[in-house]
């Protein structure tokens, strides 16, 4: 029980620190969302001055309340945050940041989440088999997948687009779905799902190819180390079936460190694959983040960073608790 209380207290303090930094960092940067919006409107109007009413309205919506100190702004920020209010986007005014993130989040979770799970399963299964059959031709899979992992994301994505999408026409080039009028009735939902699935294949393949090598190499090395443990040698000396020794004794224990890494990887699913989403113009959180940074949309940047940070912390917290259940030694030494 003491282990779980310590971990809960640690993550509670970490969440407070992350939210506080998310509040302070944009205020340390030059300018503010209201000033940026006023500058954009002035440029759009050809340099003509804006009326005091328009400036007052923009400051009321995007700027801090007049006469409030930093501490008062901090308390207001926490109050809005607890009510689910992340502010108004200056680049997509008057859209709320919560609505923009909610619209992009499902695309990223489905694409990056599915690709992460696939790469993890493929890497763990292949790594366990390669480690079990070490010294055979299967060891050649390790340098092949390592080379694929070292290839930059954007280069691999561009190659897949050029070959499979442009030259062969097997997949769509960009976007998350086809922009056309879907048929009326129940067929519309099915047509949309088919279109979204088709558009997600190339980005998902890019992520899987680029990440499966790390899982395979880590699992292979842990499998080789586990094969020399006393309990595995004893199981083999008892005459147990090789498949039982491989799955119940070797692979089961060798996969524990990879499970911790998988929890962290799941936390970063919400961040999306920024380069992949940008190359494929995929409507996910990663592309939304790039648009926020390029447009100096502080409210949107704050919202995206906060969602990513809290998700990563939540994933680590859950994995810490599960790790304590899987490996009791963690509870005694923590």
Tab-separated table of C-alpha atoms in Angstrom:
chain	number	residue	atom	x	y	z
A	1	UNK	CA	0.000	0.000	0.000
A	2	UNK	CA	2.853	2.401	0.779
A	3	UNK	CA	4.212	1.913	-2.749
A	4	UNK	CA	0.913	2.932	-4.358
A	5	UNK	CA	0.508	5.944	-2.046
A	6	UNK	CA	4.022	7.160	-2.906
A	7	UNK	CA	3.407	6.785	-6.630
A	8	UNK	CA	0.038	8.555	-6.406
A	9	UNK	CA	1.559	11.472	-4.471
A	10	UNK	CA	4.454	11.692	-6.939
A	11	UNK	CA	2.158	11.885	-9.966
A	12	UNK	CA	-0.170	14.368	-8.244
A	13	UNK	CA	2.773	16.741	-7.715
A	14	UNK	CA	3.938	16.116	-11.303
A	15	UNK	CA	0.507	17.004	-12.690
A	16	UNK	CA	0.482	20.234	-10.679
A	17	UNK	CA	3.972	21.123	-11.953
A	18	UNK	CA	3.022	20.322	-15.572
A	19	UNK	CA	-0.121	22.466	-15.432
A	20	UNK	CA	1.788	25.328	-13.786
A	21	UNK	CA	4.512	25.246	-16.439
A	22	UNK	CA	1.842	25.118	-19.135
A	23	UNK	CA	0.424	28.320	-17.633
A	24	UNK	CA	3.741	30.147	-17.199
A	25	UNK	CA	5.667	29.352	-20.391
A	26	UNK	CA	3.353	31.137	-22.895
A	27	UNK	CA	3.339	34.202	-20.618
A	28	UNK	CA	7.122	34.354	-20.737
A	29	UNK	CA	7.059	34.579	-24.531
A	30	UNK	CA	6.771	37.948	-26.286
A	31	UNK	CA	3.283	39.016	-27.274
A	32	UNK	CA	-0.047	37.440	-26.394
A	33	UNK	CA	-3.003	35.928	-28.316
A	34	UNK	CA	-4.970	39.175	-28.270
A	35	UNK	CA	-2.062	41.206	-29.710
A	36	UNK	CA	-1.481	38.588	-32.410
A	37	UNK	CA	-5.157	38.625	-33.409
A	38	UNK	CA	-5.193	42.444	-33.521
A	39	UNK	CA	-2.077	42.435	-35.710
A	40	UNK	CA	-3.650	39.934	-38.126
A	41	UNK	CA	-6.815	41.998	-38.415
A	42	UNK	CA	-4.797	45.160	-39.091
A	43	UNK	CA	-2.828	43.431	-41.847
A	44	UNK	CA	-6.034	42.018	-43.326
A	45	UNK	CA	-7.605	45.497	-43.373
A	46	UNK	CA	-4.643	47.013	-45.210
A	47	UNK	CA	-3.142	48.727	-42.187
A	48	UNK	CA	-6.244	50.694	-41.242
A	49	UNK	CA	-6.646	51.216	-37.491
A	50	UNK	CA	-9.210	49.120	-35.683
A	51	UNK	CA	-12.000	50.638	-33.667
A	52	UNK	CA	-11.627	50.698	-29.867
A	53	UNK	CA	-14.723	48.490	-29.607
A	54	UNK	CA	-13.125	45.726	-31.725
A	55	UNK	CA	-9.864	45.911	-29.761
A	56	UNK	CA	-11.770	45.787	-26.467
A	57	UNK	CA	-13.770	42.760	-27.656
A	58	UNK	CA	-10.634	40.873	-28.704
A	59	UNK	CA	-8.896	41.658	-25.411
A	60	UNK	CA	-11.980	40.503	-23.501
A	61	UNK	CA	-12.054	37.156	-25.317
A	62	UNK	CA	-8.360	36.364	-25.788
A	63	UNK	CA	-6.513	38.513	-23.283
A	64	UNK	CA	-6.291	38.336	-19.494
A	65	UNK	CA	-8.836	40.355	-17.472
A	66	UNK	CA	-7.757	43.954	-16.911
A	67	UNK	CA	-5.935	44.691	-13.703
A	68	UNK	CA	-5.403	41.058	-12.734
A	69	UNK	CA	-2.098	39.950	-11.293
A	70	UNK	CA	-0.228	36.849	-12.398
A	71	UNK	CA	-1.446	34.969	-9.324
A	72	UNK	CA	-5.074	35.895	-10.080
A	73	UNK	CA	-4.607	34.784	-13.693
A	74	UNK	CA	-3.196	31.500	-12.370
A	75	UNK	CA	-6.268	30.906	-10.218
A	76	UNK	CA	-8.576	31.820	-13.115
A	77	UNK	CA	-6.638	29.413	-15.350
A	78	UNK	CA	-7.134	26.571	-12.879
A	79	UNK	CA	-10.826	27.388	-12.560
A	80	UNK	CA	-11.335	27.322	-16.323
A	81	UNK	CA	-9.256	24.177	-16.620
A	82	UNK	CA	-11.383	22.347	-14.058
A	83	UNK	CA	-14.461	23.332	-16.074
A	84	UNK	CA	-12.935	22.023	-19.316
A	85	UNK	CA	-12.278	25.485	-20.775
A	86	UNK	CA	-8.935	25.685	-22.612
A	87	UNK	CA	-9.599	29.020	-24.238
A	88	UNK	CA	-10.325	30.316	-27.761
A	89	UNK	CA	-8.106	29.643	-30.763
A	90	UNK	CA	-6.709	32.798	-32.337
A	91	UNK	CA	-5.974	31.151	-35.703
A	92	UNK	CA	-9.438	29.577	-35.985
A	93	UNK	CA	-11.411	32.205	-34.111
A	94	UNK	CA	-14.032	31.807	-32.640
A	95	UNK	CA	-13.506	28.013	-32.365
A	96	UNK	CA	-12.832	26.680	-28.877
A	97	UNK	CA	-9.562	24.831	-28.259
A	98	UNK	CA	-11.457	21.940	-26.657
A	99	UNK	CA	-13.531	21.466	-29.811
A	100	UNK	CA	-10.473	21.540	-32.093
A	101	UNK	CA	-8.628	18.970	-29.989
A	102	UNK	CA	-11.743	16.799	-29.690
A	103	UNK	CA	-12.096	16.810	-33.494
A	104	UNK	CA	-8.442	15.863	-34.128
A	105	UNK	CA	-7.974	13.415	-31.251
A	106	UNK	CA	-9.975	10.439	-32.636
A	107	UNK	CA	-7.992	10.485	-35.890
A	108	UNK	CA	-4.671	10.354	-34.035
A	109	UNK	CA	-5.776	7.765	-31.471
A	110	UNK	CA	-7.082	5.388	-34.144
A	111	UNK	CA	-4.106	5.814	-36.506
A	112	UNK	CA	-1.144	6.057	-34.136
A	113	UNK	CA	-2.723	3.821	-31.491
A	114	UNK	CA	-3.397	1.008	-33.945
A	115	UNK	CA	0.052	1.360	-35.524
A	116	UNK	CA	1.728	1.371	-32.088
A	117	UNK	CA	-0.095	-1.778	-30.983
A	118	UNK	CA	0.703	-3.534	-34.278
A	119	UNK	CA	4.396	-2.637	-34.144
A	120	UNK	CA	4.589	-3.733	-30.496
A	121	UNK	CA	2.919	-7.102	-31.116
A	122	UNK	CA	4.970	-7.787	-34.246
A	123	UNK	CA	8.202	-6.725	-32.557
A	124	UNK	CA	7.616	-8.756	-29.389
A	125	UNK	CA	6.540	-11.925	-31.202
A	126	UNK	CA	9.345	-11.704	-33.758
A	127	UNK	CA	11.916	-10.725	-31.112
A	128	UNK	CA	10.963	-13.670	-28.899
A	129	UNK	CA	11.295	-16.067	-31.818
A	130	UNK	CA	14.607	-14.588	-32.996
A	131	UNK	CA	15.994	-14.720	-29.441
A	132	UNK	CA	14.862	-18.320	-29.041
A	133	UNK	CA	16.510	-19.283	-32.346
A	134	UNK	CA	19.611	-17.139	-31.819
A	135	UNK	CA	22.570	-17.958	-34.027
A	136	UNK	CA	20.375	-18.966	-36.962
A	137	UNK	CA	19.454	-17.095	-40.120
A	138	UNK	CA	16.694	-15.335	-38.161
A	139	UNK	CA	19.347	-13.101	-36.604
A	140	UNK	CA	19.544	-11.326	-39.971
A	141	UNK	CA	16.149	-9.774	-39.212
A	142	UNK	CA	17.760	-7.597	-36.537
A	143	UNK	CA	20.024	-5.478	-38.811
A	144	UNK	CA	17.272	-5.259	-41.455
A	145	UNK	CA	14.712	-3.850	-39.044
A	146	UNK	CA	17.348	-1.627	-37.423
A	147	UNK	CA	18.157	-0.070	-40.800
A	148	UNK	CA	14.444	0.529	-41.434
A	149	UNK	CA	14.151	2.155	-38.022
A	150	UNK	CA	17.063	4.489	-38.742
A	151	UNK	CA	15.411	5.820	-41.912
A	152	UNK	CA	13.872	9.257	-41.240
A	153	UNK	CA	10.086	9.252	-40.964
A	154	UNK	CA	9.535	11.924	-43.596
A	155	UNK	CA	11.818	10.216	-46.147
A	156	UNK	CA	10.117	6.860	-45.733
A	157	UNK	CA	6.679	8.504	-45.929
A	158	UNK	CA	7.625	10.380	-49.114
A	159	UNK	CA	8.987	7.180	-50.713
A	160	UNK	CA	5.770	5.292	-49.932
A	161	UNK	CA	3.679	8.149	-51.315
A	162	UNK	CA	5.769	8.414	-54.489
A	163	UNK	CA	5.742	4.659	-55.210
A	164	UNK	CA	2.457	3.304	-53.866
A	165	UNK	CA	0.236	6.369	-54.169
A	166	UNK	CA	1.539	8.405	-57.113
A	167	UNK	CA	3.047	5.798	-59.456
A	168	UNK	CA	0.927	2.724	-58.681
A	169	UNK	CA	-2.197	4.557	-57.518
A	170	UNK	CA	-2.901	1.940	-54.865
A	171	UNK	CA	-3.610	4.387	-52.037
A	172	UNK	CA	-4.738	8.007	-51.625
A	173	UNK	CA	-2.002	10.618	-51.496
A	174	UNK	CA	-3.105	12.941	-48.690
A	175	UNK	CA	-5.951	13.561	-46.282
A	176	UNK	CA	-7.913	11.524	-43.812
A	177	UNK	CA	-10.850	10.746	-46.119
A	178	UNK	CA	-12.148	11.529	-49.586
A	179	UNK	CA	-13.740	14.937	-49.957
A	180	UNK	CA	-16.917	14.141	-51.854
A	181	UNK	CA	-20.664	13.790	-51.257
A	182	UNK	CA	-21.277	10.479	-49.546
A	183	UNK	CA	-24.417	8.546	-50.530
A	184	UNK	CA	-27.537	9.085	-48.472
A	185	UNK	CA	-28.721	6.605	-45.860
A	186	UNK	CA	-26.726	3.924	-44.038
A	187	UNK	CA	-24.334	3.643	-46.983
A	188	UNK	CA	-22.857	7.023	-46.047
A	189	UNK	CA	-21.327	5.776	-42.791
A	190	UNK	CA	-19.917	2.674	-44.460
A	191	UNK	CA	-18.449	4.691	-47.338
A	192	UNK	CA	-16.853	7.100	-44.885
A	193	UNK	CA	-15.299	4.267	-42.847
A	194	UNK	CA	-13.900	2.622	-45.975
A	195	UNK	CA	-12.480	5.953	-47.133
A	196	UNK	CA	-10.912	6.703	-43.724
A	197	UNK	CA	-9.417	3.195	-43.538
A	198	UNK	CA	-7.915	3.498	-47.019
A	199	UNK	CA	-6.362	6.862	-46.212
A	200	UNK	CA	-4.879	5.532	-42.942
A	201	UNK	CA	-3.026	2.567	-44.466
A	202	UNK	CA	0.069	4.407	-45.727
A	203	UNK	CA	0.582	6.517	-42.561
A	204	UNK	CA	0.117	3.395	-40.407
A	205	UNK	CA	2.587	1.377	-42.509
A	206	UNK	CA	5.121	4.201	-42.167
A	207	UNK	CA	4.821	4.190	-38.370
A	208	UNK	CA	4.976	0.384	-38.109
A	209	UNK	CA	8.035	0.054	-40.351
A	210	UNK	CA	9.857	2.805	-38.460
A	211	UNK	CA	9.140	1.497	-34.949
A	212	UNK	CA	8.961	-2.310	-35.117
A	213	UNK	CA	12.769	-2.639	-35.158
A	214	UNK	CA	13.174	-1.175	-31.680
A	215	UNK	CA	10.682	-3.596	-30.135
A	216	UNK	CA	12.236	-6.558	-31.968
A	217	UNK	CA	15.795	-5.715	-30.911
A	218	UNK	CA	14.881	-5.094	-27.282
A	219	UNK	CA	12.832	-8.285	-26.997
A	220	UNK	CA	15.514	-10.343	-28.735
A	221	UNK	CA	18.223	-9.138	-26.337
A	222	UNK	CA	16.035	-9.736	-23.281
A	223	UNK	CA	15.126	-13.179	-24.591
A	224	UNK	CA	18.801	-14.116	-24.979
A	225	UNK	CA	19.542	-12.907	-21.441
A	226	UNK	CA	16.542	-14.717	-19.986
A	227	UNK	CA	17.516	-17.998	-21.658
A	228	UNK	CA	20.551	-18.200	-19.353
A	229	UNK	CA	18.541	-17.760	-16.152
A	230	UNK	CA	18.395	-20.650	-13.704
A	231	UNK	CA	14.643	-21.139	-13.899
A	232	UNK	CA	14.773	-21.515	-17.697
A	233	UNK	CA	17.694	-23.951	-17.500
A	234	UNK	CA	15.813	-25.913	-14.828
A	235	UNK	CA	12.664	-26.033	-16.959
A	236	UNK	CA	14.687	-27.375	-19.884
A	237	UNK	CA	16.394	-29.951	-17.613
A	238	UNK	CA	12.984	-31.193	-16.479
A	239	UNK	CA	12.218	-32.134	-20.074
A	240	UNK	CA	9.360	-29.668	-20.603
A	241	UNK	CA	8.231	-29.052	-24.167
A	242	UNK	CA	10.333	-26.366	-25.900
A	243	UNK	CA	7.188	-24.396	-26.786
A	244	UNK	CA	6.185	-24.330	-23.092
A	245	UNK	CA	9.653	-23.224	-21.991
A	246	UNK	CA	9.682	-20.533	-24.661
A	247	UNK	CA	6.255	-19.065	-23.890
A	248	UNK	CA	5.758	-19.679	-20.155
A	249	UNK	CA	9.274	-19.214	-18.815
A	250	UNK	CA	11.447	-17.261	-21.259
A	251	UNK	CA	9.174	-14.958	-23.275
A	252	UNK	CA	6.845	-14.179	-20.386
A	253	UNK	CA	9.672	-12.800	-18.230
A	254	UNK	CA	11.612	-11.232	-21.102
A	255	UNK	CA	8.574	-9.169	-22.111
A	256	UNK	CA	8.257	-7.352	-18.754
A	257	UNK	CA	10.678	-4.464	-19.617
A	258	UNK	CA	9.004	-4.087	-23.018
A	259	UNK	CA	5.611	-3.747	-21.333
A	260	UNK	CA	6.881	-0.720	-19.411
A	261	UNK	CA	8.101	0.834	-22.653
A	262	UNK	CA	4.798	0.000	-24.315
A	263	UNK	CA	2.938	1.946	-21.625
A	264	UNK	CA	5.053	5.015	-22.315
A	265	UNK	CA	4.536	4.569	-26.074
A	266	UNK	CA	0.766	4.432	-25.559
A	267	UNK	CA	0.957	7.682	-23.630
A	268	UNK	CA	2.651	9.371	-26.567
A	269	UNK	CA	-0.064	8.119	-28.935
A	270	UNK	CA	-2.039	11.284	-28.218
A	271	UNK	CA	0.903	13.398	-29.398
A	272	UNK	CA	0.535	11.768	-32.791
A	273	UNK	CA	3.244	11.227	-35.335
A	274	UNK	CA	3.898	14.863	-36.225
A	275	UNK	CA	6.043	14.321	-39.312
A	276	UNK	CA	3.868	11.517	-40.691
A	277	UNK	CA	0.648	13.475	-40.186
A	278	UNK	CA	2.190	16.537	-41.824
A	279	UNK	CA	3.450	14.600	-44.861
A	280	UNK	CA	0.096	12.906	-45.406
A	281	UNK	CA	-1.939	16.000	-44.365
A	282	UNK	CA	-3.666	13.733	-41.866
A	283	UNK	CA	-6.150	15.620	-39.638
A	284	UNK	CA	-4.635	14.546	-36.310
A	285	UNK	CA	-3.231	16.188	-33.192
A	286	UNK	CA	0.314	16.282	-34.594
A	287	UNK	CA	-0.739	18.377	-37.576
A	288	UNK	CA	-2.880	20.542	-35.297
A	289	UNK	CA	0.193	21.218	-33.168
A	290	UNK	CA	2.240	22.313	-36.183
A	291	UNK	CA	-0.536	24.683	-37.247
A	292	UNK	CA	-0.715	26.131	-33.733
A	293	UNK	CA	3.041	26.729	-33.554
A	294	UNK	CA	3.266	28.219	-37.050
A	295	UNK	CA	0.311	30.520	-36.333
A	296	UNK	CA	1.543	31.508	-32.834
A	297	UNK	CA	-1.761	30.292	-31.447
A	298	UNK	CA	-0.807	30.224	-27.754
A	299	UNK	CA	-4.165	28.964	-26.503
A	300	UNK	CA	-4.157	26.043	-28.931
A	301	UNK	CA	-0.512	25.262	-28.150
A	302	UNK	CA	-1.285	25.273	-24.428
A	303	UNK	CA	-4.272	22.992	-24.913
A	304	UNK	CA	-2.421	20.472	-27.082
A	305	UNK	CA	0.649	20.386	-24.837
A	306	UNK	CA	-1.530	19.979	-21.753
A	307	UNK	CA	-3.512	17.084	-23.227
A	308	UNK	CA	-0.310	15.348	-24.341
A	309	UNK	CA	1.392	15.862	-20.973
A	310	UNK	CA	-1.557	14.622	-18.926
A	311	UNK	CA	-1.999	11.596	-21.180
A	312	UNK	CA	1.668	10.612	-20.896
A	313	UNK	CA	1.551	11.016	-17.121
A	314	UNK	CA	-1.658	8.973	-16.900
A	315	UNK	CA	-0.131	6.188	-19.014
A	316	UNK	CA	3.005	6.137	-16.854
A	317	UNK	CA	0.913	6.111	-13.682
A	318	UNK	CA	-1.147	3.139	-14.865
A	319	UNK	CA	1.955	1.255	-15.966
A	320	UNK	CA	3.643	1.926	-12.602
A	321	UNK	CA	0.659	0.403	-10.814
A	322	UNK	CA	0.498	-2.570	-13.175
A	323	UNK	CA	4.250	-3.056	-12.974
A	324	UNK	CA	3.949	-3.292	-9.224
A	325	UNK	CA	1.395	-6.088	-9.679
A	326	UNK	CA	3.421	-7.912	-12.331
A	327	UNK	CA	6.758	-7.718	-10.530
A	328	UNK	CA	6.426	-7.667	-6.700
A	329	UNK	CA	10.123	-6.771	-6.384
A	330	UNK	CA	9.275	-3.237	-7.535
A	331	UNK	CA	7.024	-2.688	-4.502
A	332	UNK	CA	9.691	-3.802	-2.051
A	333	UNK	CA	12.567	-1.764	-3.526
A	334	UNK	CA	10.649	1.400	-4.465
